[in-house]
CSV table of C-alpha atoms in Angstrom, one decimal:
chain,number,residue,atom,x,y,z
A,1,GLY,CA,61.6,-45.3,-7.7
A,2,ALA,CA,63.4,-44.7,-4.5
A,3,VAL,CA,61.7,-44.1,-1.2
A,4,VAL,CA,62.2,-40.9,0.6
A,5,SER,CA,60.6,-40.1,4.0
A,6,GLN,CA,60.0,-36.9,5.8
A,7,HIS,CA,59.1,-36.3,9.4
A,8,PRO,CA,56.9,-34.8,10.6
A,9,SER,CA,54.3,-34.7,7.9
A,10,ARG,CA,52.5,-31.8,9.7
A,11,VAL,CA,53.6,-29.5,12.4
A,12,ILE,CA,52.1,-26.5,14.1
A,13,CYS,CA,54.3,-24.3,16.2
A,14,LYS,CA,54.1,-20.9,17.9
A,15,SER,CA,55.8,-17.8,16.5
A,16,GLY,CA,59.4,-17.6,17.8
A,17,THR,CA,60.0,-21.3,18.2
A,18,SER,CA,62.2,-23.5,16.0
A,19,VAL,CA,61.1,-26.5,14.1
A,20,LYS,CA,63.2,-29.4,12.7
A,21,ILE,CA,62.2,-31.4,9.6
A,22,GLU,CA,63.9,-34.6,8.8
A,23,CYS,CA,64.5,-36.1,5.3
A,24,ARG,CA,65.6,-39.7,5.0
A,25,SER,CA,66.8,-41.6,1.9
A,26,LEU,CA,65.7,-45.2,2.5
A,27,ASP,CA,66.9,-46.9,-0.6
A,28,PHE,CA,70.4,-45.5,-1.3
A,29,GLN,CA,73.0,-43.3,0.2
A,30,ALA,CA,72.9,-39.8,-1.0
A,31,THR,CA,75.6,-37.2,-0.9
A,32,THR,CA,73.2,-34.6,-2.2
A,33,MET,CA,69.7,-33.7,-1.1
A,34,PHE,CA,67.6,-30.7,-1.9
A,35,TRP,CA,65.1,-28.7,0.1
A,36,TYR,CA,62.2,-27.0,-1.6
A,37,ARG,CA,59.4,-24.7,-0.5
A,38,GLN,CA,56.0,-24.6,-2.0
A,39,PHE,CA,53.3,-21.9,-1.5
A,40,PRO,CA,49.7,-22.7,-2.1
A,41,LYS,CA,48.9,-23.2,-5.8
A,42,LYS,CA,52.5,-22.4,-6.7
A,43,SER,CA,55.4,-24.5,-8.0
A,44,LEU,CA,58.4,-25.7,-6.1
A,45,MET,CA,61.1,-23.2,-5.2
A,46,LEU,CA,64.5,-24.5,-4.5
A,47,MET,CA,65.8,-23.3,-1.2
A,48,ALA,CA,69.1,-25.0,-0.8
A,49,THR,CA,71.3,-27.9,-1.7
A,50,SER,CA,72.3,-30.2,1.1
A,51,ASN,CA,75.8,-31.7,0.8
A,52,GLU,CA,76.9,-34.6,3.1
A,53,GLY,CA,79.9,-33.6,5.1
A,54,SER,CA,80.0,-30.0,4.0
A,55,LYS,CA,78.0,-26.8,4.2
A,56,ALA,CA,74.7,-26.4,2.4
A,57,THR,CA,74.5,-24.2,-0.6
A,58,TYR,CA,71.6,-21.7,-0.4
A,59,GLU,CA,69.7,-20.1,-3.3
A,60,GLN,CA,69.7,-16.4,-3.7
A,61,GLY,CA,67.3,-14.8,-1.3
A,62,VAL,CA,67.2,-17.7,1.2
A,63,GLU,CA,68.5,-16.8,4.6
A,64,LYS,CA,71.0,-19.4,5.7
A,65,ASP,CA,70.7,-18.4,9.4
A,66,LYS,CA,66.9,-18.8,9.2
A,67,PHE,CA,66.9,-22.1,7.5
A,68,LEU,CA,69.6,-24.3,9.0
A,69,ILE,CA,70.5,-27.4,7.0
A,70,ASN,CA,72.5,-30.3,8.4
A,71,HIS,CA,73.5,-33.3,6.3
A,72,ALA,CA,75.3,-35.4,8.9
A,73,SER,CA,75.0,-38.8,7.2
A,74,LEU,CA,74.5,-40.2,3.8
A,75,THR,CA,70.8,-41.0,4.5
A,76,LEU,CA,69.7,-38.0,6.6
A,77,SER,CA,69.3,-34.3,6.0
A,78,THR,CA,67.6,-31.9,8.4
A,79,LEU,CA,66.1,-28.5,7.9
A,80,THR,CA,65.6,-26.3,11.0
A,81,VAL,CA,63.4,-23.3,10.7
A,82,THR,CA,64.7,-21.0,13.4
A,83,SER,CA,62.6,-18.4,15.2
A,84,ALA,CA,59.6,-19.3,13.0
A,85,HIS,CA,57.1,-16.6,12.0
A,86,PRO,CA,53.7,-16.9,10.3
A,87,GLU,CA,55.2,-16.0,6.9
A,88,ASP,CA,57.4,-19.2,7.2
A,89,SER,CA,54.2,-21.3,7.0
A,90,SER,CA,54.5,-23.4,3.9
A,91,PHE,CA,54.9,-26.8,2.5
A,92,TYR,CA,58.5,-28.0,2.6
A,93,ILE,CA,59.6,-30.9,0.4
A,94,CYS,CA,63.0,-32.6,0.2
A,95,SER,CA,64.5,-34.6,-2.6
A,96,VAL,CA,67.3,-37.1,-2.9
A,97,LEU,CA,69.6,-37.1,-5.9
A,98,ARG,CA,70.6,-40.3,-7.6
A,99,GLN,CA,73.9,-39.2,-9.1
A,100,GLY,CA,74.8,-40.5,-12.5
A,101,ALA,CA,71.2,-40.7,-13.4
A,102,TYR,CA,70.6,-37.0,-12.5
A,103,GLU,CA,67.2,-38.1,-11.1
A,104,GLN,CA,65.6,-36.7,-8.0
A,105,TYR,CA,63.2,-38.6,-5.7
A,106,PHE,CA,60.9,-36.6,-3.6
A,107,GLY,CA,59.7,-36.9,-0.1
A,108,PRO,CA,56.0,-36.6,0.9
A,109,GLY,CA,56.4,-33.1,2.2
A,110,THR,CA,55.9,-31.4,5.6
A,111,ARG,CA,53.2,-28.9,6.2
A,112,LEU,CA,54.4,-26.2,8.6
A,113,THR,CA,51.9,-23.8,10.2
A,114,VAL,CA,53.2,-21.1,12.4
A,115,THR,CA,50.6,-19.4,14.7
B,1,LYS,CA,69.0,-19.6,-15.6
B,2,GLN,CA,66.6,-22.2,-16.9
B,3,GLU,CA,63.0,-21.1,-17.3
B,4,VAL,CA,60.3,-23.7,-17.6
B,5,THR,CA,56.8,-22.9,-18.8
B,6,GLN,CA,53.8,-25.1,-18.7
B,7,ILE,CA,50.7,-24.6,-20.8
B,8,PRO,CA,47.8,-24.7,-20.1
B,9,ALA,CA,47.7,-23.8,-16.4
B,10,ALA,CA,44.5,-25.7,-16.0
B,11,LEU,CA,42.6,-28.3,-18.0
B,12,SER,CA,39.2,-29.8,-17.5
B,13,VAL,CA,38.0,-32.8,-19.6
B,14,PRO,CA,35.4,-35.4,-19.5
B,15,GLU,CA,36.5,-39.0,-18.7
B,16,GLY,CA,37.9,-40.9,-21.7
B,17,GLU,CA,39.4,-37.9,-23.4
B,18,ASN,CA,43.1,-37.8,-24.2
B,19,LEU,CA,45.1,-35.2,-22.4
B,20,VAL,CA,48.0,-33.2,-23.9
B,21,LEU,CA,50.2,-31.2,-21.5
B,22,ASN,CA,52.9,-28.9,-22.8
B,23,CYS,CA,56.2,-28.0,-21.2
B,24,SER,CA,58.8,-25.6,-22.7
B,25,PHE,CA,62.3,-24.7,-21.5
B,26,THR,CA,64.7,-22.0,-22.5
B,27,ASP,CA,68.1,-23.8,-22.1
B,28,SER,CA,68.4,-27.0,-24.2
B,29,ALA,CA,71.5,-28.1,-22.5
B,30,ILE,CA,69.7,-30.5,-20.2
B,31,TYR,CA,70.6,-33.9,-18.8
B,32,ASN,CA,67.0,-35.2,-18.9
B,33,LEU,CA,63.5,-34.0,-18.3
B,34,GLN,CA,61.1,-35.3,-15.7
B,35,TRP,CA,57.4,-35.3,-15.4
B,36,PHE,CA,55.8,-35.4,-12.0
B,37,ARG,CA,52.4,-35.7,-10.6
B,38,GLN,CA,51.3,-33.9,-7.4
B,39,ASP,CA,48.1,-34.6,-5.5
B,40,PRO,CA,46.8,-31.8,-3.2
B,41,GLY,CA,48.8,-31.5,-0.1
B,42,LYS,CA,51.2,-34.3,-1.2
B,43,GLY,CA,54.7,-34.7,-2.4
B,44,LEU,CA,55.8,-35.4,-6.0
B,45,THR,CA,55.5,-38.7,-7.7
B,46,SER,CA,57.8,-39.2,-10.6
B,47,LEU,CA,55.9,-40.3,-13.7
B,48,LEU,CA,58.5,-40.4,-16.5
B,49,LEU,CA,62.1,-39.4,-17.1
B,50,ILE,CA,63.4,-38.8,-20.6
B,51,GLN,CA,67.1,-38.8,-21.1
B,52,SER,CA,68.5,-36.0,-23.3
B,53,SER,CA,69.4,-38.6,-25.9
B,54,GLN,CA,65.8,-40.0,-26.1
B,55,ARG,CA,62.9,-38.6,-28.0
B,56,GLU,CA,60.1,-40.3,-26.0
B,57,GLN,CA,59.3,-42.4,-23.0
B,58,THR,CA,56.2,-44.5,-22.4
B,59,SER,CA,54.6,-46.0,-19.3
B,60,GLY,CA,51.2,-47.4,-19.5
B,61,ARG,CA,48.7,-44.7,-20.7
B,62,LEU,CA,51.4,-42.1,-20.4
B,63,ASN,CA,53.7,-41.0,-23.2
B,64,ALA,CA,56.2,-38.2,-23.0
B,65,SER,CA,58.1,-36.7,-25.9
B,66,LEU,CA,61.2,-34.5,-25.9
B,67,ASP,CA,62.4,-32.1,-28.6
B,68,LYS,CA,65.6,-30.5,-27.2
B,69,SER,CA,66.2,-28.4,-30.2
B,70,SER,CA,62.9,-26.6,-29.8
B,71,GLY,CA,63.0,-26.7,-26.1
B,72,ARG,CA,59.7,-28.7,-25.7
B,73,SER,CA,58.3,-31.7,-24.0
B,74,THR,CA,54.7,-33.0,-24.2
B,75,LEU,CA,53.0,-35.4,-21.9
B,76,TYR,CA,50.1,-37.4,-23.4
B,77,ILE,CA,47.7,-39.2,-21.1
B,78,ALA,CA,45.4,-41.6,-23.0
B,79,ALA,CA,41.8,-42.3,-22.1
B,80,SER,CA,41.8,-40.1,-19.0
B,81,GLN,CA,40.2,-41.2,-15.8
B,82,PRO,CA,38.9,-39.3,-12.8
B,83,GLY,CA,41.9,-40.7,-10.9
B,84,ASP,CA,44.2,-38.7,-13.2
B,85,SER,CA,43.0,-35.5,-11.7
B,86,ALA,CA,46.1,-33.8,-10.2
B,87,THR,CA,48.7,-31.2,-10.9
B,88,TYR,CA,51.4,-32.2,-13.4
B,89,LEU,CA,54.8,-30.7,-13.2
B,90,CYS,CA,57.8,-30.9,-15.6
B,91,ALA,CA,61.3,-30.1,-14.6
B,92,ALA,CA,64.8,-30.3,-16.1
B,93,PRO,CA,68.3,-30.1,-14.7
B,94,LYS,CA,70.9,-28.2,-16.6
B,95,LYS,CA,74.0,-29.9,-17.7
B,96,ASP,CA,76.3,-27.8,-15.4
B,97,ASP,CA,74.5,-28.7,-12.2
B,98,TYR,CA,71.9,-31.0,-10.7
B,99,LYS,CA,69.3,-28.4,-9.8
B,100,LEU,CA,65.8,-28.9,-11.1
B,101,SER,CA,63.9,-25.9,-12.6
B,102,PHE,CA,60.2,-26.5,-12.3
B,103,GLY,CA,57.3,-25.2,-14.4
B,104,ALA,CA,54.3,-23.9,-12.5
B,105,GLY,CA,52.3,-27.0,-13.4
B,106,THR,CA,49.1,-27.9,-15.2
B,107,THR,CA,46.1,-28.7,-13.0
B,108,VAL,CA,44.0,-31.4,-14.6
B,109,THR,CA,40.4,-32.2,-13.7
B,110,VAL,CA,38.8,-35.3,-15.3
B,111,ARG,CA,35.1,-35.2,-14.9
B,112,ALA,CA,33.2,-38.5,-14.5
């Protein structure tokens, strides 16, 4: 499988601040990456599709001004949680799409805690 | 919208028993179906990917079957070990996009 990294693995921030999470594809260039959110003991919920060189596509109910996505290169996508609140505390996971194979490779996740 | 269901939600077995995890999906127009493993607080590890044209895929003690017509996939884990304890997720992308629809997962506990 392909290697996908996320940074940081854990972050604690104060309410009202912004946090940036990076997702890197280390094995191949990716025009498409995905961002998911996972609540405790729940499955993954797709938040948005990150497209290199264009705007991200957000799923219904996900605030695009709250969760800013930038896919500036073929190996890096970033998710910025703006003006974070305790309810934004969650596990955020990115994935990289290997096109043609329609296979996604997942990062190790980032645990965000907002105090 | 693709709906994916996994049964059972949790499973506890003694070491050495075979495991059977079920996954069902509502839309059979899928490219493939993936099975993942997730350990607590960790990301997803891909276990098996079955292409829509295949009926099964095997890797070591793991075997996954796919029946598109009935909208089902089954993951078999032979001779379970305590290290197999984890949550297992299935997911399938629809043919008109790449997005994965996930099941809620089956949490497996293998008792030593």
